[in-house]
Amino acid sequence: MAHSQGKRRRLVADIVRHGRLQNPPFPRRGNLLAALMTASALMLAAPGAAFASNKTGSAKTSSSAKAGKSSTGSRASAREARGGAGKSLQAKGKRAALAETRTASAAKPARKPAPAGSIQEASSAEARLISVYEMFGRGQARPALAKARDLVRDYPNFQLAQLVYGDLLAAQLPPTNSLPDTAGIAKMRGNPAMAELHEESRRRLQALRERPPAGTVPSQFLSLSTRSRYAIAVDASRSRLYLLENSDKGLKLVADYYISVGKSGTDKLTEGDARTPLGVYYITSSLDPKSLKDFYGAGALPINYPNPYDVRRGRTGGGIWLHGTPPQQFARAPLASDGCVVMANPDLKQLLRKVQIGATPVVTARSLQWISPPQAEKEAQAFTNAITAWKDTRASGNEAQLKKFYLPDFQRSNRKTTEGISVHDEVEYAQGKRVQFKDMSYLHWRDSDDTMVATFGEVFEGEKSGRTRRQYWLRQGSEWKLFHEEILG
């Protein structure tokens, strides 16, 4: 008995240490299959665990297509865990799994999911993993096992998939009267790597069953010029990056991906605090993976943290990137980086083909709020009135009135320097000239302050080209005030 328990611990440790089974067991090796019961019991017993969450996840797909309902509660997960670890995998089998799926699908969702057809899978690897979950939730254990086997063959470094594969193998075991290795289970439950895999599984499933309402956009994107063909929004609470495509018809969600953020969470304050910053940013460059260490995977996309609003608030640090994972690791835990946003390499490669340097906005939020385009337009209009008044006052040549639009510590920067402003120079630049603003983008950020990042081109009448400005505005009472401007070209 002790020898068998030792094998259990060694095989589960294989998954945690190497990200995969070094010597995967198969049904004909029943004694080795028994070793995976430890991992299986952990996954099925934890609230929000992979298979328990999966049953709500599988209900998501079928019920979204029919009635727009899915399950989110941890109590449903606990019920599934109790049934799954005992009756479902042994006496009740497929009938129990199907009954639990029906129970889960009756639970009220915390957030109304989008129709099934609108769900954008992140990558082939994640889509295949979710398919395994759904098959198992429908009681199709053997097809799920076959899919899981193919998945770990194609992605041997996908640690969560390896553990799910082990669970499915363990589910093939016949009932046994032998006592479980409770000491081994307790030990693995306290293993941080196992806890991270549970949390990764929970967040993947949460993000895929609690979809943004169809036709909505993140509340920060009030207006986006079509010169920005794509926009990126990160929801740290769901470990998810959303990619939106922009056209003359507006923004549309086209894909989303599992991501990791800082070890200490979000809201970066200082250098080295291992937090991911919150705010609105832009991609500033794309780093060639050949120039990077393997640690960064398929490449890296730096963002402009700290932006002028961060600097104004005394935020420090830098080097915040969207980057990939080392070759031996498919994905990292939800809280794992030194502040960067980390993606699986196949997902990052998709993103690298979409972004535009200097033109792709990146919102990083603790939790995204999604609003309708009419609501975004309504919120944008109030700010449009302020920036139009600034333009008209500048053209009028009234220096005293123009000065009221600026905070006393306003600064302007270009590619070389940062300096204060002379309102007189600004008036001389524009006075008496008719100017056209084009390609307007408004990014709204609200925390303790209410700020707006406005990017636009300006061309004076009779001229063939102009320059591009990016302005940072702060709401004070009922008025918007400029505190920083960048001349981009």
Coordinates of C-alpha atoms in Angstrom, one line a residue:
M1 CA 0.0 0.0 0.0
A2 CA 2.8 2.4 0.9
H3 CA 4.6 1.6 -2.3
S4 CA 1.4 2.4 -4.3
Q5 CA 0.9 5.7 -2.4
G6 CA 4.5 6.6 -3.2
K7 CA 3.8 6.2 -6.9
R8 CA 0.8 8.4 -6.7
R9 CA 2.8 11.2 -5.1
R10 CA 5.6 10.9 -7.6
L11 CA 3.3 11.0 -10.7
V12 CA 1.4 14.0 -9.4
A13 CA 4.7 15.7 -8.6
D14 CA 5.7 15.0 -12.2
I15 CA 2.8 17.2 -13.4
V16 CA 3.7 20.0 -11.0
R17 CA 7.4 19.9 -11.5
H18 CA 7.7 19.2 -15.3
G19 CA 4.4 20.5 -16.6
R20 CA 3.6 17.1 -18.0
L21 CA 3.6 13.4 -17.2
Q22 CA 7.1 12.0 -17.7
N23 CA 5.7 8.5 -18.2
P24 CA 2.0 8.8 -19.0
P25 CA -0.1 5.9 -17.6
F26 CA -2.6 4.0 -19.8
P27 CA -5.6 1.9 -18.9
R28 CA -3.7 -1.4 -19.2
R29 CA -1.4 -0.2 -16.4
G30 CA -4.1 0.0 -13.6
N31 CA -1.6 0.3 -10.8
L32 CA -0.2 3.5 -12.3
L33 CA -3.6 4.9 -13.1
A34 CA -4.4 4.7 -9.5
A35 CA -1.6 7.1 -8.8
L36 CA -3.6 9.8 -10.6
M37 CA -6.5 9.6 -8.2
T38 CA -4.8 12.2 -6.0
A39 CA -4.8 14.8 -8.7
S40 CA -8.3 13.9 -9.8
A41 CA -9.7 14.2 -6.3
L42 CA -8.1 17.6 -5.9
M43 CA -9.4 18.9 -9.1
L44 CA -12.9 17.6 -8.4
A45 CA -13.1 18.6 -4.8
A46 CA -12.0 22.3 -5.0
P47 CA -14.7 24.9 -5.5
G48 CA -14.3 26.3 -9.0
A49 CA -12.1 23.4 -10.0
A50 CA -11.7 22.4 -13.6
F51 CA -14.2 19.6 -14.0
A52 CA -16.7 21.1 -11.5
S53 CA -16.5 24.5 -13.3
N54 CA -16.6 22.6 -16.6
K55 CA -20.0 21.3 -16.0
T56 CA -21.3 24.8 -15.6
G57 CA -19.1 25.6 -18.6
S58 CA -20.7 22.9 -20.8
A59 CA -24.1 24.1 -19.7
K60 CA -23.0 27.5 -20.9
T61 CA -22.7 26.4 -24.5
S62 CA -25.9 24.5 -24.7
S63 CA -28.1 26.9 -22.7
S64 CA -26.6 30.0 -24.3
A65 CA -27.8 28.8 -27.7
K66 CA -31.3 28.0 -26.3
A67 CA -32.2 30.2 -23.4
G68 CA -29.1 32.4 -22.6
K69 CA -28.5 30.8 -19.2
S70 CA -25.3 29.4 -17.6
S71 CA -24.0 28.6 -14.1
T72 CA -21.5 30.6 -12.1
G73 CA -22.0 29.8 -8.4
S74 CA -19.3 28.1 -6.4
R75 CA -22.1 26.2 -4.6
A76 CA -23.0 24.4 -7.8
S77 CA -19.3 23.6 -8.2
A78 CA -19.2 22.1 -4.7
R79 CA -22.3 20.0 -5.4
E80 CA -20.6 18.8 -8.6
A81 CA -17.4 18.1 -6.7
R82 CA -19.1 15.9 -4.2
G83 CA -21.0 14.0 -6.8
G84 CA -18.0 14.0 -9.2
A85 CA -15.4 12.7 -6.8
G86 CA -17.7 9.9 -5.5
K87 CA -20.9 8.8 -7.2
S88 CA -20.4 10.4 -10.6
L89 CA -17.1 8.7 -11.3
Q90 CA -18.0 5.4 -9.8
A91 CA -21.6 4.2 -9.3
K92 CA -23.7 6.8 -11.2
G93 CA -21.3 7.3 -14.2
K94 CA -22.7 9.2 -17.1
R95 CA -26.3 9.5 -15.8
A96 CA -25.0 11.4 -12.8
A97 CA -22.8 13.7 -14.8
L98 CA -25.7 14.6 -17.1
A99 CA -28.0 15.2 -14.1
E100 CA -25.4 17.4 -12.5
T101 CA -25.0 19.3 -15.7
R102 CA -28.8 20.0 -15.8
T103 CA -28.7 21.1 -12.2
A104 CA -25.8 23.5 -13.0
S105 CA -27.5 24.9 -16.0
A106 CA -30.5 25.9 -13.9
A107 CA -28.4 28.3 -11.8
K108 CA -28.8 32.0 -12.4
P109 CA -25.7 33.6 -14.1
A110 CA -23.9 36.5 -12.5
R111 CA -23.7 38.0 -15.9
K112 CA -25.8 37.4 -19.0
P113 CA -23.6 35.5 -21.5
A114 CA -23.5 36.4 -25.2
P115 CA -25.1 34.0 -27.7
A116 CA -23.0 31.0 -28.3
G117 CA -22.2 31.9 -31.8
S118 CA -20.5 35.1 -30.7
I119 CA -18.1 33.4 -28.3
Q120 CA -14.5 33.9 -29.6
E121 CA -12.2 31.1 -28.5
A122 CA -8.7 32.3 -27.6
S123 CA -6.6 29.8 -29.3
S124 CA -6.7 26.3 -30.7
A125 CA -5.2 24.9 -27.5
E126 CA -7.7 26.6 -25.1
A127 CA -10.6 25.8 -27.4
R128 CA -9.6 22.2 -27.4
L129 CA -9.3 22.2 -23.6
I130 CA -12.8 23.7 -23.2
S131 CA -14.1 21.1 -25.6
V132 CA -12.7 18.4 -23.3
Y133 CA -14.4 20.0 -20.3
E134 CA -17.7 20.1 -22.2
M135 CA -17.6 16.5 -23.3
F136 CA -16.8 15.3 -19.8
G137 CA -19.7 17.4 -18.5
R138 CA -22.1 15.7 -20.9
G139 CA -20.9 12.3 -19.7
Q140 CA -18.8 11.6 -22.8
A141 CA -15.8 10.4 -20.8
R142 CA -14.0 8.4 -23.4
P143 CA -14.3 10.9 -26.3
A144 CA -13.1 13.5 -23.8
L145 CA -10.1 11.3 -22.9
A146 CA -9.2 10.9 -26.6
K147 CA -9.4 14.7 -27.1
A148 CA -7.2 15.3 -24.0
R149 CA -4.7 12.7 -25.2
D150 CA -4.4 14.5 -28.6
L151 CA -4.1 17.9 -26.8
V152 CA -1.2 17.0 -24.6
R153 CA 0.5 15.3 -27.6
D154 CA 0.3 18.6 -29.6
Y155 CA 1.0 20.9 -26.6
P156 CA 3.2 18.8 -24.2
N157 CA 4.1 22.0 -22.2
F158 CA 0.4 22.8 -21.4
Q159 CA 0.5 22.0 -17.7
L160 CA -3.2 22.4 -17.1
A161 CA -4.1 20.1 -20.0
Q162 CA -1.7 17.5 -18.7
L163 CA -3.4 17.5 -15.3
V164 CA -6.9 17.3 -16.9
Y165 CA -5.6 14.3 -19.0
G166 CA -4.5 12.7 -15.8
D167 CA -7.9 13.3 -14.2
L168 CA -9.7 11.7 -17.2
L169 CA -7.4 8.7 -17.0
A170 CA -8.2 8.4 -13.3
A171 CA -11.9 8.6 -14.1
Q172 CA -11.6 5.3 -16.0
L173 CA -10.7 3.4 -12.8
P174 CA -13.3 0.9 -11.5
P175 CA -14.7 1.4 -8.0
T176 CA -12.4 0.3 -5.2
N177 CA -12.8 -0.3 -1.5
S178 CA -9.3 0.7 -0.7
L179 CA -8.9 3.8 1.5
P180 CA -7.7 7.0 -0.3
D181 CA -4.3 8.4 0.2
T182 CA -5.6 11.2 2.4
A183 CA -2.2 12.2 3.5
G184 CA -1.0 12.5 -0.1
I185 CA -4.2 14.5 -1.1
A186 CA -3.7 16.9 1.8
K187 CA -0.1 17.4 0.9
M188 CA -0.9 18.1 -2.8
R189 CA -3.8 20.4 -1.8
G190 CA -1.3 22.6 0.0
N191 CA 1.1 22.6 -3.0
P192 CA 1.1 26.2 -4.5
A193 CA 1.6 24.9 -8.0
M194 CA -1.6 22.8 -7.7
A195 CA -3.5 25.8 -6.3
E196 CA -2.3 27.9 -9.3
L197 CA -3.6 25.3 -11.7
H198 CA -7.0 25.3 -10.0
E199 CA -7.1 29.1 -10.3
E200 CA -6.0 29.1 -13.9
S201 CA -8.8 26.6 -14.8
R202 CA -11.4 28.6 -12.8
R203 CA -10.5 31.8 -14.6
R204 CA -10.4 30.3 -18.0
L205 CA -13.9 28.9 -17.5
Q206 CA -15.3 32.0 -15.9
A207 CA -14.2 34.2 -18.8
L208 CA -15.6 31.9 -21.3
R209 CA -19.0 31.5 -19.7
E210 CA -19.5 35.1 -18.5
R211 CA -19.2 36.9 -21.9
P212 CA -19.4 40.6 -22.6
P213 CA -22.9 41.5 -23.8
A214 CA -23.2 41.3 -27.5
G215 CA -22.4 44.6 -29.3
T216 CA -20.8 46.3 -26.3
V217 CA -17.4 47.9 -25.9
P218 CA -15.1 48.5 -22.9
S219 CA -16.2 51.8 -21.2
Q220 CA -12.8 53.3 -21.9
F221 CA -13.2 53.3 -25.6
L222 CA -15.5 56.3 -26.2
S223 CA -14.3 57.0 -29.7
L224 CA -11.6 55.4 -31.8
S225 CA -10.3 56.5 -35.1
T226 CA -10.2 53.9 -37.8
R227 CA -6.5 54.6 -38.1
S228 CA -6.3 52.3 -35.1
R229 CA -7.4 49.0 -36.7
Y230 CA -7.4 47.1 -33.4
A231 CA -7.7 47.9 -29.7
I232 CA -6.7 45.8 -26.7
A233 CA -8.4 45.6 -23.3
V234 CA -7.2 43.6 -20.3
D235 CA -9.5 42.4 -17.5
A236 CA -7.2 41.3 -14.7
S237 CA -10.1 39.9 -12.6
R238 CA -10.7 37.3 -15.4
S239 CA -7.1 36.9 -16.5
R240 CA -8.3 37.9 -20.0
L241 CA -7.1 40.0 -22.8
Y242 CA -9.8 41.1 -25.3
L243 CA -8.9 42.0 -28.9
L244 CA -11.3 44.3 -30.7
E245 CA -11.3 45.1 -34.4
N246 CA -12.1 48.7 -35.4
S247 CA -13.9 49.7 -38.6
D248 CA -16.2 52.5 -39.9
K249 CA -19.0 50.4 -38.2
G250 CA -17.2 50.7 -34.8
L251 CA -15.5 48.2 -32.5
K252 CA -16.2 44.5 -32.6
L253 CA -14.8 41.8 -30.2
V254 CA -13.0 39.3 -32.4
A255 CA -10.9 37.3 -30.0
D256 CA -9.8 36.9 -26.4
Y257 CA -7.0 35.2 -24.6
Y258 CA -6.0 33.9 -21.2
I259 CA -3.2 36.1 -19.6
S260 CA -1.2 36.5 -16.5
V261 CA -0.5 39.7 -14.6
G262 CA 1.8 40.7 -11.7
K263 CA 2.5 38.5 -8.7
S264 CA 1.2 41.2 -6.4
G265 CA -1.8 42.0 -8.6
T266 CA -2.6 45.3 -10.2
D267 CA -2.3 49.1 -9.6
K268 CA 1.4 49.6 -10.0
L269 CA 2.8 52.3 -7.7
T270 CA 6.6 51.9 -7.6
E271 CA 9.5 50.3 -9.3
G272 CA 9.8 46.6 -8.4
D273 CA 6.4 46.2 -6.7
A274 CA 5.5 43.3 -9.1
R275 CA 2.2 44.9 -10.0
T276 CA 0.6 45.5 -13.4
P277 CA -0.3 49.1 -14.0
L278 CA -3.9 50.2 -14.5
G279 CA -4.7 52.8 -17.1
V280 CA -4.9 53.6 -20.8
Y281 CA -1.7 53.1 -22.8
Y282 CA -0.4 52.6 -26.4
I283 CA 1.9 50.0 -27.9
T284 CA 5.2 51.8 -28.4
S285 CA 7.3 49.1 -30.2
S286 CA 7.6 45.4 -31.1
L287 CA 10.8 43.7 -29.9
D288 CA 12.3 41.0 -32.0
P289 CA 12.3 37.7 -30.1
K290 CA 15.8 37.0 -31.5
S291 CA 17.0 39.9 -29.3
L292 CA 15.3 38.7 -26.2
K293 CA 15.9 35.9 -23.7
D294 CA 13.9 32.7 -24.1
F295 CA 12.0 33.8 -21.0
Y296 CA 9.9 36.3 -23.1
G297 CA 8.9 33.7 -25.6
A298 CA 7.5 34.7 -29.1
G299 CA 8.2 38.4 -28.6
A300 CA 7.3 41.5 -26.6
L301 CA 5.2 44.6 -27.0
P302 CA 6.2 47.5 -24.7
I303 CA 3.5 50.0 -23.6
N304 CA 4.0 53.6 -22.6
Y305 CA 3.9 53.1 -18.8
P306 CA 4.3 55.4 -17.0
N307 CA 2.1 57.7 -19.1
P308 CA 1.8 61.4 -18.2
Y309 CA -1.1 60.7 -15.8
D310 CA 1.0 58.1 -14.0
V311 CA 3.9 60.6 -13.8
R312 CA 1.6 63.2 -12.4
R313 CA 0.6 60.9 -9.6
G314 CA 4.2 59.9 -8.8
R315 CA 4.0 56.4 -10.2
T316 CA 7.5 54.9 -10.9
G317 CA 9.0 52.0 -12.7
G318 CA 8.9 51.0 -16.4
G319 CA 9.5 48.1 -18.8
I320 CA 5.9 47.0 -18.8
W321 CA 5.4 44.6 -21.8
L322 CA 2.9 42.3 -23.3
H323 CA 5.1 39.2 -23.9
G324 CA 5.1 35.4 -24.3
T325 CA 6.3 32.5 -22.2
P326 CA 9.5 30.3 -22.1
P327 CA 9.5 27.4 -24.5
Q328 CA 9.0 24.8 -21.7
Q329 CA 5.9 26.6 -20.4
F330 CA 2.6 27.0 -22.3
A331 CA 1.0 29.4 -19.8
R332 CA 1.8 31.0 -16.4
A333 CA -0.3 31.3 -13.3
P334 CA -2.9 34.1 -13.2
L335 CA -0.6 36.1 -10.8
A336 CA 3.0 35.3 -12.0
S337 CA 4.8 38.2 -13.6
D338 CA 6.9 41.1 -12.4
G339 CA 4.2 43.5 -13.7
C340 CA 4.0 42.6 -17.4
V341 CA 1.0 41.0 -19.2
V342 CA 2.0 37.5 -20.2
M343 CA 0.3 35.4 -22.9
A344 CA 0.8 31.9 -24.4
N345 CA 3.1 32.1 -27.4
P346 CA 0.5 30.9 -29.9
D347 CA -1.8 33.7 -28.7
L348 CA 0.9 36.4 -28.7
K349 CA 1.8 35.5 -32.3
Q350 CA -1.7 36.2 -33.3
L351 CA -1.6 39.5 -31.5
L352 CA 1.8 40.5 -33.1
R353 CA 0.2 40.3 -36.5
K354 CA -2.5 42.8 -35.5
V355 CA -1.0 45.6 -33.5
Q356 CA 0.2 49.0 -34.9
I357 CA 3.1 50.7 -33.2
G358 CA 1.9 54.0 -31.6
A359 CA -1.7 53.5 -32.8
T360 CA -3.0 50.4 -30.9
P361 CA -4.5 51.4 -27.5
V362 CA -4.1 49.1 -24.5
V363 CA -6.5 49.4 -21.6
T364 CA -5.5 47.5 -18.4
A365 CA -8.3 47.4 -15.9
R366 CA -9.0 45.6 -12.6
S367 CA -12.4 44.7 -14.1
L368 CA -13.8 45.9 -17.4
Q369 CA -17.1 47.5 -17.7
W370 CA -18.9 47.0 -21.1
I371 CA -21.2 49.7 -22.5
S372 CA -23.3 50.1 -25.6
P373 CA -22.0 52.3 -28.5
P374 CA -24.8 54.8 -28.0
Q375 CA -23.8 55.2 -24.3
A376 CA -20.1 55.7 -25.4
E377 CA -21.2 58.3 -28.0
K378 CA -23.2 60.2 -25.3
E379 CA -20.2 60.2 -22.9
A380 CA -17.9 61.3 -25.7
Q381 CA -20.1 64.2 -26.7
A382 CA -19.6 66.1 -23.4
F383 CA -15.8 66.0 -24.0
T384 CA -16.2 66.9 -27.7
N385 CA -17.8 70.1 -26.5
A386 CA -14.8 70.9 -24.4
I387 CA -12.1 70.2 -27.0
T388 CA -14.1 72.2 -29.6
A389 CA -14.3 75.1 -27.3
W390 CA -10.5 74.9 -26.8
K391 CA -10.0 74.9 -30.6
D392 CA -12.3 77.9 -31.2
T393 CA -10.7 79.9 -28.3
R394 CA -7.3 79.3 -29.7
A395 CA -8.3 80.4 -33.2
S396 CA -9.9 83.6 -31.7
G397 CA -6.6 84.8 -30.4
N398 CA -7.9 85.4 -26.8
E399 CA -4.9 84.5 -24.7
A400 CA -6.7 85.1 -21.4
Q401 CA -9.6 82.8 -22.3
L402 CA -7.3 80.1 -23.7
K403 CA -5.2 80.0 -20.6
K404 CA -8.2 78.9 -18.6
F405 CA -8.1 75.5 -20.5
Y406 CA -4.6 74.7 -19.0
L407 CA -3.6 73.6 -15.5
P408 CA -0.7 75.7 -14.1
D409 CA 1.8 72.8 -14.3
F410 CA 0.9 71.9 -17.9
Q411 CA 3.8 70.4 -20.0
R412 CA 4.3 69.6 -23.6
S413 CA 6.6 66.9 -24.9
N414 CA 7.9 65.9 -28.3
R415 CA 10.3 63.1 -29.2
K416 CA 13.2 65.0 -27.7
T417 CA 12.1 67.3 -24.9
T418 CA 9.5 68.2 -22.3
E419 CA 8.8 71.8 -21.6
G420 CA 6.1 74.3 -20.4
I421 CA 3.8 76.1 -22.7
S422 CA 3.5 79.6 -23.9
V423 CA -0.1 80.4 -24.5
H424 CA 1.0 83.3 -26.6
D425 CA 2.9 80.9 -28.9
E426 CA -0.1 78.6 -29.1
V427 CA -2.3 81.6 -30.1
E428 CA 0.2 82.8 -32.7
Y429 CA 0.3 79.2 -34.2
A430 CA -3.4 79.0 -34.8
Q431 CA -4.9 82.6 -34.7
G432 CA -7.1 83.4 -37.6
K433 CA -6.6 80.1 -39.3
R434 CA -9.2 77.5 -40.1
V435 CA -8.2 74.2 -38.8
Q436 CA -9.6 70.7 -39.3
F437 CA -9.4 68.1 -36.7
K438 CA -9.4 64.5 -38.0
D439 CA -9.0 60.9 -36.8
M440 CA -10.3 61.7 -33.3
S441 CA -9.8 59.1 -30.5
Y442 CA -11.0 59.5 -26.9
L443 CA -9.9 57.1 -24.2
H444 CA -11.6 57.6 -20.9
W445 CA -10.0 56.6 -17.6
R446 CA -11.8 57.0 -14.3
D447 CA -10.3 56.1 -10.8
S448 CA -9.9 58.7 -8.1
D449 CA -9.8 61.3 -11.0
D450 CA -11.6 61.5 -14.2
T451 CA -9.2 61.7 -17.2
M452 CA -9.3 61.7 -21.0
V453 CA -6.6 60.9 -23.5
A454 CA -7.4 62.6 -26.8
T455 CA -5.4 61.8 -30.0
F456 CA -6.1 63.7 -33.2
G457 CA -4.5 65.1 -36.3
E458 CA -4.9 68.8 -37.2
V459 CA -4.5 70.3 -40.7
F460 CA -4.8 74.0 -41.4
E461 CA -6.6 75.2 -44.4
G462 CA -4.4 75.4 -47.4
E463 CA -1.8 73.0 -46.0
K464 CA -1.4 69.4 -47.3
S465 CA -0.2 68.0 -44.0
G466 CA -0.3 68.8 -40.3
R467 CA 0.7 67.3 -37.0
T468 CA -0.7 64.8 -34.6
R469 CA -1.4 65.7 -30.9
R470 CA -2.1 63.5 -27.9
Q471 CA -3.6 65.4 -25.1
Y472 CA -4.2 64.4 -21.5
W473 CA -7.2 66.2 -19.8
L474 CA -8.3 66.1 -16.2
R475 CA -11.9 66.9 -15.1
Q476 CA -12.1 69.5 -12.4
G477 CA -15.6 70.0 -11.3
S478 CA -17.6 70.5 -14.4
E479 CA -14.7 71.6 -16.5
W480 CA -11.9 69.8 -18.4
K481 CA -8.4 71.0 -18.1
L482 CA -5.2 70.2 -20.1
F483 CA -2.3 69.0 -18.1
H484 CA -0.1 67.4 -20.8
E485 CA 0.3 67.2 -24.5
E486 CA 2.5 65.1 -26.8
I487 CA 3.4 66.1 -30.3
L488 CA 3.6 62.8 -32.1
G489 CA 4.6 64.0 -35.5

